[in-house]
Amino acid sequence: AGLRLRVGDIQVGDETITAGLFKESRFSSWVVGDIHIHHKKIVPNGRRDDFEQNGKYAELQDELKLLATRLTALIRQRSNQRVRLRKTHQQLTNASAWFEASRSPRMPALVKVAAVERARVYADAALKEVEKISDRDSHRNDMEERINRLRHQIAGFEEKYQNNGPKKEDKIITSAVTAILSSANDPETVLGLAEKVHIAIRGHFST
């Protein structure tokens, strides 16, 4: 790893010879390459661990600093892309988990609606995150397709349930269930409690 400098077949110094040209020297180990020096006035010193210090070598170092700056910007860009991809994938995973959980045939309708709402929140967050990823990234299109496919499924569910008029106690149940589901990323940890609360409140109003 690192940018190595060569004169002909001879490597001058080691892979750290250009590390000091990076604003953060750690980035020098994130790149790999050989730069071949052909200028006759830029010559290795006697130990071949560096070059003779002169004006031409100083000019070369200035050029290499510009290169290091561009490489650092590219490294940061790629790093940000990876972070955004991880965030997008996590949001999409959460959205899918909530939507799949809502498909349980035994789940009360109000709990289903609240679970799907959680799925929509995560799906919207995933879409917002994936839009920050460069359209040149090969993973973006696949992620967008998966997110939009899930959002379409969520929209279909919401359309199916939107005409169910709320009963007197439904607002209370919905508020309580939503608060419970919002406390966790994993539906499996809270859905059981939400269903018990739903049954308890419904039972209270039935007596």
Coordinates of N, CA and C in Angstrom, one line a residue:
A1 N 0.8 -1.2 0.0 CA 0.0 0.0 0.0 C 0.9 1.2 0.0
G2 N 0.3 2.4 -0.5 CA 1.1 3.6 -0.5 C 1.5 4.0 -1.9
L3 N 1.9 5.2 -2.1 CA 2.4 5.7 -3.4 C 3.9 5.6 -3.3
R4 N 4.5 4.8 -4.2 CA 5.9 4.6 -4.2 C 6.5 5.4 -5.4
L5 N 7.8 5.9 -5.2 CA 8.5 6.6 -6.2 C 9.6 5.8 -6.7
R6 N 9.7 5.8 -8.1 CA 10.8 5.0 -8.7 C 11.6 5.8 -9.7
V7 N 12.8 5.5 -9.9 CA 13.7 6.0 -10.9 C 14.2 4.8 -11.7
G8 N 13.6 4.6 -12.9 CA 14.0 3.4 -13.6 C 13.4 2.2 -12.9
D9 N 14.3 1.2 -12.6 CA 13.8 0.0 -11.9 C 14.1 0.1 -10.4
I10 N 14.5 1.3 -10.0 CA 14.9 1.4 -8.6 C 13.8 2.1 -7.8
Q11 N 13.4 1.5 -6.7 CA 12.4 2.2 -5.8 C 13.2 3.0 -4.8
V12 N 12.8 4.3 -4.7 CA 13.4 5.2 -3.8 C 12.6 5.4 -2.5
G13 N 13.2 5.1 -1.4 CA 12.4 5.1 -0.1 C 11.5 3.9 -0.1
D14 N 10.5 4.0 0.9 CA 9.5 2.9 1.0 C 8.2 3.5 0.7
E15 N 7.1 2.8 1.1 CA 5.8 3.2 0.7 C 5.3 4.4 1.5
T16 N 6.1 4.9 2.5 CA 5.7 6.0 3.3 C 6.4 7.3 2.8
I17 N 7.1 7.2 1.7 CA 7.9 8.4 1.2 C 6.9 9.6 0.9
T18 N 5.7 9.3 0.5 CA 4.7 10.3 0.2 C 3.7 10.6 1.3
A19 N 3.8 9.9 2.4 CA 2.8 10.0 3.4 C 2.7 11.4 4.0
G20 N 3.8 12.1 4.1 CA 3.8 13.5 4.6 C 3.2 14.5 3.7
L21 N 2.9 14.1 2.4 CA 2.2 15.0 1.5 C 0.7 15.0 1.7
F22 N 0.2 14.0 2.4 CA -1.2 14.0 2.7 C -1.5 14.8 3.9
K23 N -2.6 15.5 4.0 CA -3.0 16.2 5.1 C -3.2 15.3 6.3
E24 N -3.7 14.1 6.0 CA -3.8 13.0 7.1 C -3.0 11.9 6.5
S25 N -1.8 11.6 7.1 CA -0.9 10.6 6.6 C -1.5 9.2 6.5
R26 N -2.6 8.9 7.3 CA -3.2 7.6 7.2 C -3.7 7.3 5.9
F27 N -4.1 8.4 5.1 CA -4.7 8.1 3.8 C -3.7 7.6 2.8
S28 N -2.4 7.8 3.1 CA -1.4 7.4 2.1 C -1.4 5.8 2.0
S29 N -1.9 5.2 3.0 CA -1.9 3.7 3.0 C -3.2 3.2 2.4
W30 N -4.1 4.1 2.0 CA -5.4 3.7 1.4 C -5.2 3.7 -0.2
V31 N -4.1 4.1 -0.7 CA -3.9 4.1 -2.1 C -2.7 3.2 -2.5
V32 N -2.6 2.7 -3.7 CA -1.5 1.9 -4.1 C -1.1 2.4 -5.5
G33 N 0.2 2.6 -5.7 CA 0.7 2.9 -7.1 C 2.1 3.3 -7.1
D34 N 2.7 3.2 -8.3 CA 4.1 3.6 -8.5 C 4.1 4.9 -9.4
I35 N 4.9 5.8 -9.0 CA 5.1 7.0 -9.8 C 6.6 7.0 -10.2
H36 N 6.8 7.0 -11.6 CA 8.1 6.9 -12.1 C 8.6 8.3 -12.4
I37 N 9.8 8.6 -11.9 CA 10.4 9.9 -12.1 C 11.4 9.9 -13.2
H38 N 11.2 10.8 -14.2 CA 12.1 10.8 -15.4 C 13.0 12.1 -15.5
H39 N 12.7 13.1 -14.6 CA 13.4 14.3 -14.7 C 14.9 14.1 -14.3
K40 N 15.8 14.6 -15.1 CA 17.3 14.3 -14.9 C 17.8 15.0 -13.6
K41 N 17.1 16.1 -13.2 CA 17.6 16.8 -12.0 C 16.9 16.3 -10.7
I42 N 16.1 15.3 -10.8 CA 15.5 14.7 -9.6 C 16.1 13.3 -9.5
V43 N 17.1 13.3 -8.6 CA 17.9 12.0 -8.4 C 17.9 11.5 -7.0
P44 N 18.0 10.2 -6.8 CA 18.0 9.6 -5.5 C 19.3 10.1 -4.7
N45 N 19.1 10.2 -3.4 CA 20.3 10.4 -2.6 C 21.2 9.2 -2.5
G46 N 22.3 9.3 -1.8 CA 23.2 8.1 -1.7 C 22.6 6.9 -1.0
R47 N 21.7 7.1 -0.1 CA 21.1 6.0 0.6 C 19.8 5.4 -0.1
R48 N 19.4 6.2 -1.1 CA 18.2 5.8 -1.9 C 16.9 5.7 -1.0
D49 N 17.0 6.5 0.1 CA 15.8 6.5 0.9 C 15.0 7.8 0.7
D50 N 15.5 8.7 -0.2 CA 14.8 9.9 -0.5 C 15.6 10.5 -1.8
F51 N 15.2 11.7 -2.2 CA 15.8 12.3 -3.3 C 16.7 13.5 -2.8
E52 N 17.6 13.8 -3.6 CA 18.4 15.0 -3.3 C 17.5 16.2 -3.3
Q53 N 17.7 17.0 -2.2 CA 16.8 18.2 -2.0 C 17.2 19.3 -3.0
N54 N 16.4 19.7 -3.9 CA 16.6 20.8 -4.8 C 15.3 21.4 -5.3
G55 N 15.4 22.4 -6.1 CA 14.2 23.1 -6.6 C 13.3 22.2 -7.4
K56 N 13.8 21.3 -8.2 CA 13.0 20.5 -9.1 C 12.2 19.4 -8.2
Y57 N 12.9 18.9 -7.2 CA 12.3 18.0 -6.3 C 11.2 18.6 -5.5
A58 N 11.4 19.9 -5.1 CA 10.4 20.7 -4.4 C 9.2 20.9 -5.3
E59 N 9.4 21.1 -6.6 CA 8.3 21.3 -7.5 C 7.5 20.0 -7.6
L60 N 8.2 18.9 -7.7 CA 7.6 17.6 -7.8 C 6.7 17.3 -6.5
Q61 N 7.2 17.7 -5.4 CA 6.5 17.5 -4.1 C 5.2 18.4 -4.1
D62 N 5.3 19.6 -4.7 CA 4.1 20.4 -4.8 C 3.0 19.7 -5.6
E63 N 3.5 19.1 -6.7 CA 2.5 18.4 -7.6 C 2.0 17.2 -6.9
L64 N 2.8 16.5 -6.2 CA 2.3 15.3 -5.5 C 1.4 15.7 -4.3
K65 N 1.5 16.9 -3.8 CA 0.6 17.3 -2.7 C -0.8 17.6 -3.3
L66 N -0.8 18.1 -4.6 CA -2.1 18.3 -5.2 C -2.8 17.0 -5.5
L67 N -1.9 16.0 -6.0 CA -2.4 14.7 -6.2 C -3.0 14.0 -4.9
A68 N -2.2 14.2 -3.8 CA -2.7 13.7 -2.5 C -4.0 14.3 -2.1
T69 N -4.2 15.6 -2.4 CA -5.4 16.3 -2.0 C -6.6 15.7 -2.8
R70 N -6.4 15.4 -4.1 CA -7.4 14.8 -4.9 C -7.8 13.4 -4.5
L71 N -6.7 12.7 -4.2 CA -6.9 11.3 -3.7 C -7.7 11.3 -2.4
T72 N -7.3 12.2 -1.5 CA -8.0 12.3 -0.2 C -9.5 12.6 -0.4
A73 N -9.8 13.5 -1.3 CA -11.2 13.8 -1.6 C -11.9 12.6 -2.1
L74 N -11.3 11.8 -3.0 CA -11.9 10.6 -3.5 C -12.1 9.6 -2.4
I75 N -11.1 9.4 -1.5 CA -11.3 8.5 -0.4 C -12.4 8.8 0.5
R76 N -12.5 10.1 0.8 CA -13.6 10.6 1.6 C -15.0 10.3 1.0
Q77 N -15.0 10.6 -0.3 CA -16.3 10.4 -1.1 C -16.7 8.9 -1.1
R78 N -15.7 8.0 -1.3 CA -16.0 6.6 -1.3 C -16.4 6.2 0.1
S79 N -15.8 6.7 1.1 CA -16.1 6.3 2.5 C -17.5 6.8 2.8
N80 N -17.9 8.0 2.4 CA -19.3 8.5 2.6 C -20.3 7.6 1.9
Q81 N -19.9 7.2 0.7 CA -20.8 6.3 -0.1 C -21.1 5.0 0.7
R82 N -20.0 4.4 1.2 CA -20.2 3.2 2.0 C -21.0 3.3 3.2
V83 N -20.9 4.4 3.9 CA -21.7 4.7 5.1 C -23.1 4.9 4.7
R84 N -23.4 5.6 3.6 CA -24.8 5.8 3.1 C -25.4 4.5 2.7
L85 N -24.6 3.6 2.0 CA -25.1 2.3 1.6 C -25.5 1.5 2.8
R86 N -24.6 1.5 3.9 CA -24.9 0.7 5.1 C -26.2 1.3 5.7
K87 N -26.4 2.6 5.8 CA -27.6 3.2 6.4 C -28.8 2.8 5.6
T88 N -28.7 2.9 4.3 CA -29.8 2.5 3.4 C -30.2 1.1 3.6
H89 N -29.2 0.2 3.6 CA -29.5 -1.2 3.8 C -30.2 -1.5 5.1
Q90 N -29.7 -0.8 6.2 CA -30.3 -1.0 7.5 C -31.7 -0.5 7.6
Q91 N -32.0 0.6 7.0 CA -33.3 1.2 7.0 C -34.3 0.3 6.2
L92 N -33.8 -0.2 5.0 CA -34.6 -1.1 4.2 C -34.9 -2.4 4.9
T93 N -33.9 -3.0 5.6 CA -34.0 -4.2 6.4 C -35.1 -4.0 7.5
N94 N -35.1 -2.9 8.2 CA -36.0 -2.6 9.2 C -37.4 -2.5 8.6
A95 N -37.5 -1.7 7.5 CA -38.8 -1.6 6.8 C -39.4 -2.9 6.4
S96 N -38.6 -3.8 5.8 CA -39.1 -5.1 5.4 C -39.5 -5.9 6.6
A97 N -38.8 -5.8 7.7 CA -39.1 -6.6 8.9 C -40.5 -6.2 9.4
W98 N -40.7 -4.9 9.5 CA -42.0 -4.4 10.0 C -43.2 -4.8 9.1
F99 N -42.9 -4.7 7.7 CA -44.0 -5.0 6.8 C -44.3 -6.5 6.9
E100 N -43.3 -7.3 6.9 CA -43.5 -8.8 7.0 C -44.3 -9.1 8.3
A101 N -43.9 -8.5 9.4 CA -44.5 -8.8 10.6 C -46.0 -8.4 10.6
S102 N -46.4 -7.4 9.8 CA -47.8 -6.9 9.8 C -48.7 -7.9 9.0
R103 N -48.1 -8.8 8.3 CA -48.9 -9.7 7.5 C -49.4 -11.0 8.3
S104 N -49.1 -11.0 9.6 CA -49.6 -12.1 10.4 C -51.1 -12.1 10.4
P105 N -51.8 -13.2 10.0 CA -53.2 -13.2 9.9 C -53.9 -13.0 11.2
R106 N -53.2 -13.3 12.3 CA -53.9 -13.2 13.7 C -53.7 -11.8 14.3
M107 N -53.0 -10.9 13.6 CA -52.7 -9.6 14.2 C -54.0 -8.7 14.0
P108 N -54.4 -8.0 15.1 CA -55.5 -7.1 15.0 C -55.2 -6.0 14.0
A109 N -56.3 -5.5 13.4 CA -56.1 -4.5 12.3 C -55.4 -3.3 12.7
L110 N -55.7 -2.8 13.9 CA -55.1 -1.5 14.3 C -53.6 -1.7 14.6
V111 N -53.2 -2.9 15.0 CA -51.8 -3.2 15.2 C -51.1 -3.3 13.9
K112 N -51.8 -4.0 12.9 CA -51.3 -4.1 11.5 C -51.0 -2.7 11.0
V113 N -52.0 -1.8 11.1 CA -51.8 -0.4 10.6 C -50.6 0.3 11.2
A114 N -50.5 0.2 12.5 CA -49.4 0.8 13.2 C -48.0 0.2 12.7
A115 N -48.0 -1.1 12.5 CA -46.8 -1.8 12.1 C -46.4 -1.3 10.7
V116 N -47.4 -1.2 9.8 CA -47.1 -0.8 8.5 C -46.7 0.7 8.4
E117 N -47.2 1.5 9.4 CA -46.7 2.8 9.5 C -45.3 2.9 9.8
R118 N -44.8 2.0 10.7 CA -43.4 1.9 11.0 C -42.6 1.5 9.8
A119 N -43.1 0.6 9.0 CA -42.5 0.1 7.8 C -42.3 1.3 6.8
R120 N -43.4 2.1 6.7 CA -43.3 3.3 5.8 C -42.3 4.3 6.3
V121 N -42.2 4.5 7.6 CA -41.2 5.5 8.1 C -39.8 5.0 7.7
Y122 N -39.5 3.8 7.9 CA -38.2 3.2 7.6 C -38.0 3.3 6.0
A123 N -39.0 2.9 5.3 CA -38.8 2.9 3.8 C -38.6 4.3 3.3
D124 N -39.3 5.3 3.8 CA -39.1 6.7 3.4 C -37.7 7.2 3.8
A125 N -37.2 6.7 5.0 CA -35.8 7.1 5.4 C -34.8 6.4 4.5
A126 N -35.1 5.2 4.1 CA -34.2 4.5 3.2 C -34.1 5.2 1.8
L127 N -35.3 5.6 1.3 CA -35.3 6.4 0.0 C -34.5 7.7 0.1
K128 N -34.7 8.4 1.2 CA -34.0 9.7 1.4 C -32.5 9.5 1.5
E129 N -32.1 8.4 2.1 CA -30.7 8.1 2.2 C -30.1 7.6 0.9
V130 N -30.8 6.8 0.1 CA -30.3 6.3 -1.1 C -30.1 7.4 -2.2
E131 N -30.9 8.4 -2.1 CA -30.9 9.6 -3.0 C -29.6 10.4 -2.8
K132 N -28.9 10.2 -1.7 CA -27.7 10.9 -1.4 C -26.5 10.1 -2.1
I133 N -26.7 8.9 -2.5 CA -25.7 8.1 -3.1 C -25.5 8.5 -4.6
S134 N -24.3 8.6 -5.0 CA -24.0 8.9 -6.4 C -24.8 8.0 -7.4
D135 N -25.3 8.6 -8.4 CA -26.0 7.7 -9.4 C -25.1 6.9 -10.2
R136 N -23.8 7.1 -10.0 CA -22.8 6.3 -10.7 C -22.4 5.0 -9.9
D137 N -22.9 5.0 -8.7 CA -22.7 3.8 -7.8 C -23.5 2.6 -8.3
S138 N -22.9 1.5 -8.5 CA -23.6 0.3 -9.1 C -24.7 -0.2 -8.2
H139 N -24.6 0.1 -6.8 CA -25.6 -0.4 -5.9 C -26.8 0.4 -5.8
R140 N -26.8 1.7 -6.3 CA -27.9 2.6 -6.1 C -29.2 2.1 -6.7
N141 N -29.1 1.7 -8.0 CA -30.3 1.3 -8.8 C -31.0 0.1 -8.1
D142 N -30.2 -0.8 -7.7 CA -30.8 -2.0 -7.0 C -31.5 -1.6 -5.7
M143 N -30.8 -0.8 -4.9 CA -31.4 -0.4 -3.7 C -32.7 0.4 -4.0
E144 N -32.7 1.3 -4.9 CA -33.9 2.1 -5.2 C -35.1 1.2 -5.7
E145 N -34.8 0.2 -6.5 CA -35.8 -0.7 -6.9 C -36.4 -1.4 -5.8
R146 N -35.6 -1.9 -4.9 CA -36.1 -2.7 -3.7 C -36.9 -1.8 -2.8
I147 N -36.5 -0.5 -2.6 CA -37.2 0.4 -1.7 C -38.5 0.8 -2.4
N148 N -38.6 1.1 -3.6 CA -39.8 1.5 -4.3 C -40.8 0.3 -4.4
R149 N -40.3 -0.9 -4.6 CA -41.2 -2.1 -4.6 C -41.8 -2.2 -3.2
L150 N -41.1 -2.0 -2.2 CA -41.7 -2.1 -0.8 C -42.6 -1.0 -0.5
R151 N -42.3 0.2 -1.0 CA -43.2 1.4 -0.7 C -44.5 1.2 -1.5
H152 N -44.4 0.5 -2.7 CA -45.6 0.2 -3.4 C -46.5 -0.7 -2.6
Q153 N -45.9 -1.8 -2.0 CA -46.7 -2.7 -1.2 C -47.3 -2.0 0.0
I154 N -46.5 -1.2 0.6 CA -47.0 -0.4 1.8 C -48.2 0.4 1.4
A155 N -48.1 1.1 0.2 CA -49.2 2.0 -0.2 C -50.4 1.2 -0.5
G156 N -50.3 0.0 -1.0 CA -51.4 -0.9 -1.3 C -52.1 -1.3 0.0
F157 N -51.4 -1.5 1.0 CA -51.9 -1.9 2.3 C -52.7 -0.7 2.9
E158 N -52.0 0.5 2.8 CA -52.6 1.7 3.4 C -53.9 2.0 2.7
E159 N -54.0 1.8 1.4 CA -55.2 2.1 0.7 C -56.3 1.1 1.1
K160 N -56.0 -0.1 1.4 CA -56.9 -1.1 1.8 C -57.6 -0.7 3.1
Y161 N -56.8 -0.2 4.0 CA -57.3 0.1 5.4 C -57.7 1.5 5.6
Q162 N -57.6 2.4 4.6 CA -57.8 3.8 4.9 C -59.3 4.1 5.1
N163 N -60.2 3.3 4.6 CA -61.6 3.6 4.7 C -62.3 3.0 5.9
N164 N -61.5 2.3 6.8 CA -62.0 1.8 8.0 C -62.2 3.0 9.0
G165 N -63.5 3.3 9.2 CA -63.8 4.5 10.1 C -63.4 4.1 11.5
P166 N -62.8 5.1 12.3 CA -62.3 4.8 13.6 C -63.5 4.7 14.6
K167 N -63.5 3.8 15.5 CA -64.5 3.7 16.6 C -64.0 4.6 17.7
K168 N -64.9 4.7 18.7 CA -64.6 5.7 19.8 C -63.2 5.3 20.5
E169 N -63.0 4.0 20.7 CA -61.8 3.7 21.4 C -60.5 3.5 20.5
D170 N -60.8 3.6 19.2 CA -59.7 3.3 18.3 C -58.5 4.3 18.4
K171 N -58.9 5.5 18.6 CA -57.8 6.5 18.7 C -56.9 6.2 19.9
I172 N -57.5 5.8 21.0 CA -56.7 5.5 22.2 C -55.8 4.3 22.0
I173 N -56.4 3.3 21.3 CA -55.6 2.1 21.0 C -54.5 2.4 20.1
T174 N -54.8 3.1 19.0 CA -53.8 3.5 18.0 C -52.6 4.3 18.7
S175 N -53.0 5.2 19.6 CA -52.0 6.0 20.2 C -51.1 5.2 21.1
A176 N -51.7 4.2 21.9 CA -50.9 3.4 22.7 C -50.0 2.4 22.0
V177 N -50.6 1.8 20.9 CA -49.9 0.8 20.1 C -48.7 1.5 19.4
T178 N -49.0 2.7 18.8 CA -47.9 3.4 18.1 C -46.8 3.8 19.0
A179 N -47.1 4.2 20.2 CA -46.0 4.5 21.2 C -45.2 3.3 21.5
I180 N -45.8 2.1 21.6 CA -45.1 0.9 21.9 C -44.2 0.5 20.8
L181 N -44.7 0.5 19.6 CA -44.0 0.1 18.4 C -42.8 1.1 18.1
S182 N -43.0 2.3 18.4 CA -42.0 3.3 18.1 C -40.8 3.2 19.0
S183 N -40.9 2.4 20.1 CA -39.8 2.3 21.0 C -38.8 1.2 20.6
A184 N -39.0 0.6 19.5 CA -38.0 -0.5 19.0 C -37.8 -0.5 17.5
N185 N -36.7 -0.9 17.1 CA -36.4 -1.1 15.7 C -36.9 -2.5 15.2
D186 N -36.8 -3.5 16.1 CA -37.1 -4.9 15.8 C -38.6 -5.1 16.2
P187 N -39.5 -5.4 15.2 CA -40.9 -5.7 15.6 C -41.1 -6.8 16.5
E188 N -40.2 -7.8 16.5 CA -40.5 -9.0 17.3 C -40.4 -8.7 18.8
T189 N -39.7 -7.6 19.2 CA -39.5 -7.3 20.6 C -40.7 -6.6 21.2
V190 N -41.6 -6.0 20.4 CA -42.7 -5.2 20.9 C -44.1 -5.6 20.4
L191 N -44.2 -6.3 19.4 CA -45.5 -6.6 18.8 C -46.4 -7.4 19.8
G192 N -45.8 -8.3 20.5 CA -46.6 -9.1 21.5 C -47.2 -8.2 22.5
L193 N -46.4 -7.2 23.1 CA -46.9 -6.3 24.0 C -48.0 -5.4 23.4
A194 N -47.8 -5.0 22.2 CA -48.8 -4.1 21.5 C -50.1 -4.8 21.4
E195 N -50.1 -6.1 21.1 CA -51.3 -6.9 20.9 C -52.0 -7.0 22.2
K196 N -51.2 -7.3 23.3 CA -51.8 -7.4 24.6 C -52.5 -6.1 25.1
V197 N -51.8 -5.0 24.8 CA -52.4 -3.7 25.1 C -53.7 -3.4 24.3
H198 N -53.6 -3.8 23.1 CA -54.8 -3.7 22.2 C -56.0 -4.4 22.8
I199 N -55.8 -5.7 23.2 CA -56.8 -6.5 23.8 C -57.3 -5.9 25.1
A200 N -56.4 -5.4 25.9 CA -56.8 -4.9 27.2 C -57.7 -3.6 27.0
I201 N -57.3 -2.7 26.1 CA -58.1 -1.5 25.9 C -59.4 -1.8 25.3
R202 N -59.4 -2.7 24.3 CA -60.7 -3.1 23.7 C -61.6 -3.8 24.7
G203 N -61.0 -4.6 25.6 CA -61.9 -5.2 26.6 C -62.4 -4.2 27.6
H204 N -61.6 -3.2 27.9 CA -62.1 -2.2 28.8 C -63.3 -1.5 28.3
F205 N -63.3 -1.2 27.0 CA -64.5 -0.5 26.4 C -65.7 -1.4 26.1
S206 N -65.4 -2.7 26.2 CA -66.5 -3.6 25.9 C -67.3 -3.9 27.1
T207 N -66.7 -3.6 28.3 CA -67.4 -3.9 29.6 C -68.4 -2.8 30.0

